[in-house]
Tab-separated table of C-alpha atoms in Angstrom:
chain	number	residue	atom	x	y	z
A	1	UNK	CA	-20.692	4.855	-19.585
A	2	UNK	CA	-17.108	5.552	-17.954
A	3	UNK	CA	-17.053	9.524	-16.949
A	4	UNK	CA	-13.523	11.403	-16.172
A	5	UNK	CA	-13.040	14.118	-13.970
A	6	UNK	CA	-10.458	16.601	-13.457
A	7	UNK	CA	-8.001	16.124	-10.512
A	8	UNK	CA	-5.470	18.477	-9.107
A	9	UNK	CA	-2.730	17.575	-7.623
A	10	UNK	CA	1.165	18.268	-6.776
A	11	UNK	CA	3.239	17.852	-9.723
A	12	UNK	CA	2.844	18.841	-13.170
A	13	UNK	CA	3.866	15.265	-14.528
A	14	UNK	CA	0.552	13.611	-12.751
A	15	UNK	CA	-2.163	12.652	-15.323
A	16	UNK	CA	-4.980	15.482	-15.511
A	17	UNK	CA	-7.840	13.887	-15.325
A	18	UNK	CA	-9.053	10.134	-13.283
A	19	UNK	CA	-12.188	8.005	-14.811
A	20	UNK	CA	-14.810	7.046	-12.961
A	21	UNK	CA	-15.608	3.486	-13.987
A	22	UNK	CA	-18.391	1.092	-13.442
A	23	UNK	CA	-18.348	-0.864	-10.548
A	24	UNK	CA	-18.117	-3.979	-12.575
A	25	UNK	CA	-14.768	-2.377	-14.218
A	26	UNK	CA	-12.446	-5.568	-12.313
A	27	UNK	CA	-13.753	-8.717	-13.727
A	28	UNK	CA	-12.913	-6.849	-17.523
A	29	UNK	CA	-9.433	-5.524	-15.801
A	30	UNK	CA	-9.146	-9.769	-15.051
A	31	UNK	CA	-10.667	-10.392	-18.359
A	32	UNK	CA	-7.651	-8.454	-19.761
A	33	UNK	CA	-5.242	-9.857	-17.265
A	34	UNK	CA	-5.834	-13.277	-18.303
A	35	UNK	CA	-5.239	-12.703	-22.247
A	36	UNK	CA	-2.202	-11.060	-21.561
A	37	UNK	CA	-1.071	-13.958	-19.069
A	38	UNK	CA	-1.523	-16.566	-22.111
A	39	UNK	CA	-0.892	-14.543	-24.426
A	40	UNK	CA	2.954	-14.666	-23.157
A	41	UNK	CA	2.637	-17.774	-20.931
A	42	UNK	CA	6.391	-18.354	-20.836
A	43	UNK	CA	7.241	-15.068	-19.706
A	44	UNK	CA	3.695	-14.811	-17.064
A	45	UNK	CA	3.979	-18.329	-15.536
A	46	UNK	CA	7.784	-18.833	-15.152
A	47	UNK	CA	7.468	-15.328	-13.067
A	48	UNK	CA	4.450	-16.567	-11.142
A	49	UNK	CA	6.572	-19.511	-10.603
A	50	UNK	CA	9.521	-17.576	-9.356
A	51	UNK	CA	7.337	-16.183	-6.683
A	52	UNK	CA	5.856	-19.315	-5.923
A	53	UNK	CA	9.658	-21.060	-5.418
A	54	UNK	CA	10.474	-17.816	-3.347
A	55	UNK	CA	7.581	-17.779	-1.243
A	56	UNK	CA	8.196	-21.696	-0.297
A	57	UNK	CA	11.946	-21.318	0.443
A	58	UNK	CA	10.508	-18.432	2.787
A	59	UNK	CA	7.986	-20.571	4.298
A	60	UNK	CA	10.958	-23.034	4.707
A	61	UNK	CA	13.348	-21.338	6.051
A	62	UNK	CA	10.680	-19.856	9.026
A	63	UNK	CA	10.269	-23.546	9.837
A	64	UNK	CA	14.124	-24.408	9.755
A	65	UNK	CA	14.872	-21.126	12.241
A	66	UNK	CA	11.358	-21.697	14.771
A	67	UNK	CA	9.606	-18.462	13.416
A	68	UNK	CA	7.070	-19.800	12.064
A	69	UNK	CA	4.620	-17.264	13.761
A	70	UNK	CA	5.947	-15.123	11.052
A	71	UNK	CA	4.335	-17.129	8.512
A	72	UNK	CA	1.059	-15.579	9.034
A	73	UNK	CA	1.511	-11.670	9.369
A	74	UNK	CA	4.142	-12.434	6.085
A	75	UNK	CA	1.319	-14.080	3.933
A	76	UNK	CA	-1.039	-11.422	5.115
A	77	UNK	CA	1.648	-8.416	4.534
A	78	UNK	CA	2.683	-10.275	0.843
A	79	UNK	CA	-0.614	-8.157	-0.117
A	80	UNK	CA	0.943	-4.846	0.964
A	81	UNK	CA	4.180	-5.190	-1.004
A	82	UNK	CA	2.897	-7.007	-4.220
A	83	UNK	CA	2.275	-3.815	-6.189
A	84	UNK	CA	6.115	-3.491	-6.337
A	85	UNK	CA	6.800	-7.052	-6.524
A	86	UNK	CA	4.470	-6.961	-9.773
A	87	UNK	CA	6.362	-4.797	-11.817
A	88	UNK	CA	7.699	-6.754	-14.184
A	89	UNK	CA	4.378	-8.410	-15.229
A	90	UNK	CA	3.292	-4.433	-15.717
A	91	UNK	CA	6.253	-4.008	-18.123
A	92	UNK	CA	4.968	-7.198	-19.888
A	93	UNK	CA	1.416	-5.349	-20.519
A	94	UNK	CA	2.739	-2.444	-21.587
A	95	UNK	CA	5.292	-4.400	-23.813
A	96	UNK	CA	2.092	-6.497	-25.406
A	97	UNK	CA	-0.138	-3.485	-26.164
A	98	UNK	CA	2.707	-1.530	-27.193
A	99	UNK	CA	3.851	-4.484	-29.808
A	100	UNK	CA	6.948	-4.490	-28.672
A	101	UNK	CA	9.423	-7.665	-27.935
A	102	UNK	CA	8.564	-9.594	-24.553
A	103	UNK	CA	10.934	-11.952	-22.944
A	104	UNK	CA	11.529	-12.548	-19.267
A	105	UNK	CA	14.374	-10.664	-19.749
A	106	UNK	CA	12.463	-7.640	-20.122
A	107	UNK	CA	9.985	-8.654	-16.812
A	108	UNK	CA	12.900	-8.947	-14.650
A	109	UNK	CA	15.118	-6.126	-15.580
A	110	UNK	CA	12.161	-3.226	-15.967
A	111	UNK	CA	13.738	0.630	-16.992
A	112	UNK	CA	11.370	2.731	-15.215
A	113	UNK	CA	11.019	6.220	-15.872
A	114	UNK	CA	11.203	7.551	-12.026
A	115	UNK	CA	13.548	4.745	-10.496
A	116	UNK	CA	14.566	7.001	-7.140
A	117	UNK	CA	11.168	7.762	-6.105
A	118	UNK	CA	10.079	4.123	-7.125
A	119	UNK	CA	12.408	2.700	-4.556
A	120	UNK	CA	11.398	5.208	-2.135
A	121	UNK	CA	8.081	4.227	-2.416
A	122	UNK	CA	9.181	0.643	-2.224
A	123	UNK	CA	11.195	1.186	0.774
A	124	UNK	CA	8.190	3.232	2.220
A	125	UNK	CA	6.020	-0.363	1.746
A	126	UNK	CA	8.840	-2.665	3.546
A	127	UNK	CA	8.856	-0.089	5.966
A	128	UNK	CA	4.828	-0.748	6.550
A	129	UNK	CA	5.242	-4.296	5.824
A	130	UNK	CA	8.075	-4.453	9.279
A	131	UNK	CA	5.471	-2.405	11.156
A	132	UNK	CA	2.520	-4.619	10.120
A	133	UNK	CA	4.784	-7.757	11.870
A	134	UNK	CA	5.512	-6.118	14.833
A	135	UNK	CA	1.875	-4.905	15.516
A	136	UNK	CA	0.725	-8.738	14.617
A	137	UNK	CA	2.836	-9.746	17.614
A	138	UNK	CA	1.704	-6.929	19.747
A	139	UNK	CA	-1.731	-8.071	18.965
A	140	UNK	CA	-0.954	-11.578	19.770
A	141	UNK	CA	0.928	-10.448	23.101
A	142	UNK	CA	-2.201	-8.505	24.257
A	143	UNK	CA	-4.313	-11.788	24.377
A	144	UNK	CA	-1.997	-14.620	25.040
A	145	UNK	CA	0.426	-12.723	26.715
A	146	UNK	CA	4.674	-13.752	26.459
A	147	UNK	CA	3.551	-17.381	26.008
A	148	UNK	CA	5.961	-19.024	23.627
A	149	UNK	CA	3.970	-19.361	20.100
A	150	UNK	CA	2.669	-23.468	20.468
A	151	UNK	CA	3.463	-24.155	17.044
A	152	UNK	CA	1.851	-24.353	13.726
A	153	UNK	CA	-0.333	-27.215	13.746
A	154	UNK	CA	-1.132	-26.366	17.222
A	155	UNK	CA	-1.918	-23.088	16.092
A	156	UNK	CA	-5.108	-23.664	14.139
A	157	UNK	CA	-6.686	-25.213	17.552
A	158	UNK	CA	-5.775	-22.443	19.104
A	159	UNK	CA	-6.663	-19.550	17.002
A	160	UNK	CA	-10.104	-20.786	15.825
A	161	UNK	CA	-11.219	-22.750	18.658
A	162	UNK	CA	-10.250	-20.532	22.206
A	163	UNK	CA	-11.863	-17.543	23.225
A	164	UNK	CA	-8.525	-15.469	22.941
A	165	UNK	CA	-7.498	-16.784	19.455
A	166	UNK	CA	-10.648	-15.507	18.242
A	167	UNK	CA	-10.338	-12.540	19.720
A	168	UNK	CA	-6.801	-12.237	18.235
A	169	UNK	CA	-8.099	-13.101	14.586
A	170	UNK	CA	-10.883	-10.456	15.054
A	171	UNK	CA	-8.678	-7.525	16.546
A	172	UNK	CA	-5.912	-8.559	14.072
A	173	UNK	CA	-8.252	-8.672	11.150
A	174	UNK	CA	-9.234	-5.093	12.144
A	175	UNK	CA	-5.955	-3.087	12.582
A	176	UNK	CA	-4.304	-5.089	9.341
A	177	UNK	CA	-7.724	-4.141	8.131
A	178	UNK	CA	-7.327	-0.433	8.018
A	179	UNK	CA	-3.114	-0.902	7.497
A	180	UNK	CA	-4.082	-2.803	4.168
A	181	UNK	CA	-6.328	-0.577	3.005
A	182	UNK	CA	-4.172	2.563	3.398
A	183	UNK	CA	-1.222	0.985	2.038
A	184	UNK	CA	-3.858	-0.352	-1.081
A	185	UNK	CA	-4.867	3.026	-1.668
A	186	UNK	CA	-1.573	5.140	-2.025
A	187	UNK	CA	0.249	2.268	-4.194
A	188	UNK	CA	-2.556	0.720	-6.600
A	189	UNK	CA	-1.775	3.594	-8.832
A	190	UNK	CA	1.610	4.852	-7.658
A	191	UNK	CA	3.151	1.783	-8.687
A	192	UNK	CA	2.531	1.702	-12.395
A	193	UNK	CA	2.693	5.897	-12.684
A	194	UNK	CA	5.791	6.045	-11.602
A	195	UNK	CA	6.988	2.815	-13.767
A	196	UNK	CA	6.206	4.638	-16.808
A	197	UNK	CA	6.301	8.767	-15.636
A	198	UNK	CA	9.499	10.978	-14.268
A	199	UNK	CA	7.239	12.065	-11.159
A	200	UNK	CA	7.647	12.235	-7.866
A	201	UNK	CA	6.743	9.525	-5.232
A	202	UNK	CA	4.436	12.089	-3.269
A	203	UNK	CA	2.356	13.294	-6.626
A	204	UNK	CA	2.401	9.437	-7.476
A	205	UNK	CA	0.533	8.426	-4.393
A	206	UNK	CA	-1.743	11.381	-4.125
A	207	UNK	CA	-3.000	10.746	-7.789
A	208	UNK	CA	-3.904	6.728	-6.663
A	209	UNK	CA	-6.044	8.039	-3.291
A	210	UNK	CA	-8.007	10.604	-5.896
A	211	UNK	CA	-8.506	7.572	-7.765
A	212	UNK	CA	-9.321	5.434	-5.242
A	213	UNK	CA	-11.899	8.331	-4.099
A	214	UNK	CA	-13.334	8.408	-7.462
A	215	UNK	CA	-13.637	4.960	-7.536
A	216	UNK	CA	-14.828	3.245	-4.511
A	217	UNK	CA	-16.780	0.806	-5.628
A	218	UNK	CA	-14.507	-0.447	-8.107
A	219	UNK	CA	-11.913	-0.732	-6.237
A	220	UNK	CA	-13.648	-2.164	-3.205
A	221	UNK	CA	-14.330	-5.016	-5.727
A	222	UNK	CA	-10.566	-5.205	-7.333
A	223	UNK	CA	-8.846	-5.354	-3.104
A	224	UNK	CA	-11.904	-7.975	-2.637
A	225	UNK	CA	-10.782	-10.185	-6.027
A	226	UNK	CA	-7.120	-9.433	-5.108
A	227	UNK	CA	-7.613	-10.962	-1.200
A	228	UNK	CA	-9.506	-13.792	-2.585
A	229	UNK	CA	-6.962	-15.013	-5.514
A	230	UNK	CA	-3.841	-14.348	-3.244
A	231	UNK	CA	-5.817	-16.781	-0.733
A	232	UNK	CA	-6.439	-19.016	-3.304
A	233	UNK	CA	-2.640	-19.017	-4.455
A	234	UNK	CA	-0.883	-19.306	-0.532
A	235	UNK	CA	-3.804	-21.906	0.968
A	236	UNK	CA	-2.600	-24.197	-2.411
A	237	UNK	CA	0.879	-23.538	-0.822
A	238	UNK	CA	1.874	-21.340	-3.144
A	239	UNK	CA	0.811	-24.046	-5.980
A	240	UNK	CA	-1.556	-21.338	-7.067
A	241	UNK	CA	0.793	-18.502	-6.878
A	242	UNK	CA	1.853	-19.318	-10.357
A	243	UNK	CA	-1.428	-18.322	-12.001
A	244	UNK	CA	-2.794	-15.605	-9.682
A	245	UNK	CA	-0.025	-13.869	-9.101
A	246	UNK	CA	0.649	-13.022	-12.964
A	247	UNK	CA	-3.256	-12.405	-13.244
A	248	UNK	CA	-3.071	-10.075	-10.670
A	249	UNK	CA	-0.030	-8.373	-12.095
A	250	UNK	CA	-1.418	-8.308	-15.747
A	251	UNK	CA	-4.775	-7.041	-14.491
A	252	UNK	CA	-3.885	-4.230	-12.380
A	253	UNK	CA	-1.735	-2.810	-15.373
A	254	UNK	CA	-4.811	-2.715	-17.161
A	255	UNK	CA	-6.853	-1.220	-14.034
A	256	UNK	CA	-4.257	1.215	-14.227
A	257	UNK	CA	-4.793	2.120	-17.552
A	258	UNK	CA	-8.461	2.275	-17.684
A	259	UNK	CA	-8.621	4.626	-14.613
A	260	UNK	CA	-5.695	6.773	-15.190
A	261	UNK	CA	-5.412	6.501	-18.570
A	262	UNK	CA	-8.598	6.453	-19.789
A	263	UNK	CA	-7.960	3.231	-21.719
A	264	UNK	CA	-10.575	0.656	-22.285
A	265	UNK	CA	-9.222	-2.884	-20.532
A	266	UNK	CA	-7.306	-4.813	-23.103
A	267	UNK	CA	-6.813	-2.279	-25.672
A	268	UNK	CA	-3.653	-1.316	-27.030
């Protein structure tokens, strides 16, 4: 059974207490994801498509200007901003269990309750998101040096097949590792507190570490299911996107509201 605990933090507006939920807690937060993503499919999958048509213009565009060794560190960082990018699919949960009217409408244009200190903490994420690029081309600097980048389909030779790529993927993997994971832990929860609560960015991201503390497990799980469907969705080039991007979005609403809430995934 799910067990709550007290948490203290700064801010009197910041939920008093975080659940401790079973480690299998995810696959019924993407149980409830996927009924609310059908449940409104022309609201869920003509935002997933959005994303999907932005991400390939992106992609595009990095080919059309020869920066295309941006496309990696981007679809790795897309993971570190998507919590703000999946706002609007929140507002459609909350608009479902609350029985009120959903329309895209309604997942593009989201009132939130804090909106400052939800931009702050947006800007705060682009901010981590520009770092995360630049240290990806430090990291590629340190092992092939000011070599012009060889290309994309060149690339994949050299990355997984050369001594130094390897290297590269390992020592990258590790730094955007421990970036990722910080970034995951202040704005799981942030996000969606501060969508629906007149709180400050600070008390917002303190409340999602305690509940990331609480929760390891869990959550360990939900970044692993999150990696793995966002993989699924860019290595379909961005095909995918359309489905596991709302799924994502509908399901962490729900993860939101079963840990800080205290609400059982997919009820009202």
């Amino acid at each position: 059974m799910a067990k709550a605990k007290a948490v203290r933090v700064r801010g009197g507006a910041v939920p008093p207490e975080i659940r401790v939920v079973q480690p299998d807690a995810p696959w019924a937060w993407l149980g409830a994801g996927w009924r609310d993503l059908w449940a409104v499919p022309q609201v869920s999958l003509a935002y997933g498509l959005l994303f999907a048509a932005v991400s390939g213009i992106l992609t595009w565009s990095l080919f059309r200007l020869d920066l295309q060794y941006l496309l990696m560190p981007l679809a790795a960082g897309f993971m570190l901003v998507g919590p703000m990018l999946a706002v609007g699919l929140y507002e459609t949960s909350r608009r479902l269990a609350a029985g009120e009217t959903v329309g895209l409408g309604h997942a593009l244009l989201v009132k939130t309750r804090a909106p400052a200190q939800l931009a702050f903490l947006g800007a705060l994420l682009m901010m981590m998101l520009l770092a995360w690029i630049r240290i990806a081309q430090l990291v590629y600097a340190l092992f092939f040096g000011l070599s012009d980048f060889p290309g994309f389909g060149d690339s994949v030779q050299l990355v997984f097949f050369t001594p130094e790529g390897l290297g590269m993927l390992a020592a990258g993997s590790a730094v955007g590792g421990v970036i990722a994971a910080g970034v995951f832990a202040v704005s799981a929860f942030a996000v969606p507190l501060l969508m629906v609560r007149d709180m400050d960015a600070v008390s917002a991201m303190i409340a999602s570490v305690a509940a990331m503390r609480a929760n390891p497990w869990p959550m360990l799980v939900w970044a692993w299911l999150i990696v793995v469907l966002t993989g699924v969705g860019i290595v379909t080039l961005y095909v995918g996107l359309i489905i596991t991007f709302p799924l994502l979005g509908h399901a962490s609403w729900h993860a939101y509201r079963h840990v800080i809430e205290g609400v059982e995934p997919g009820d009202a």
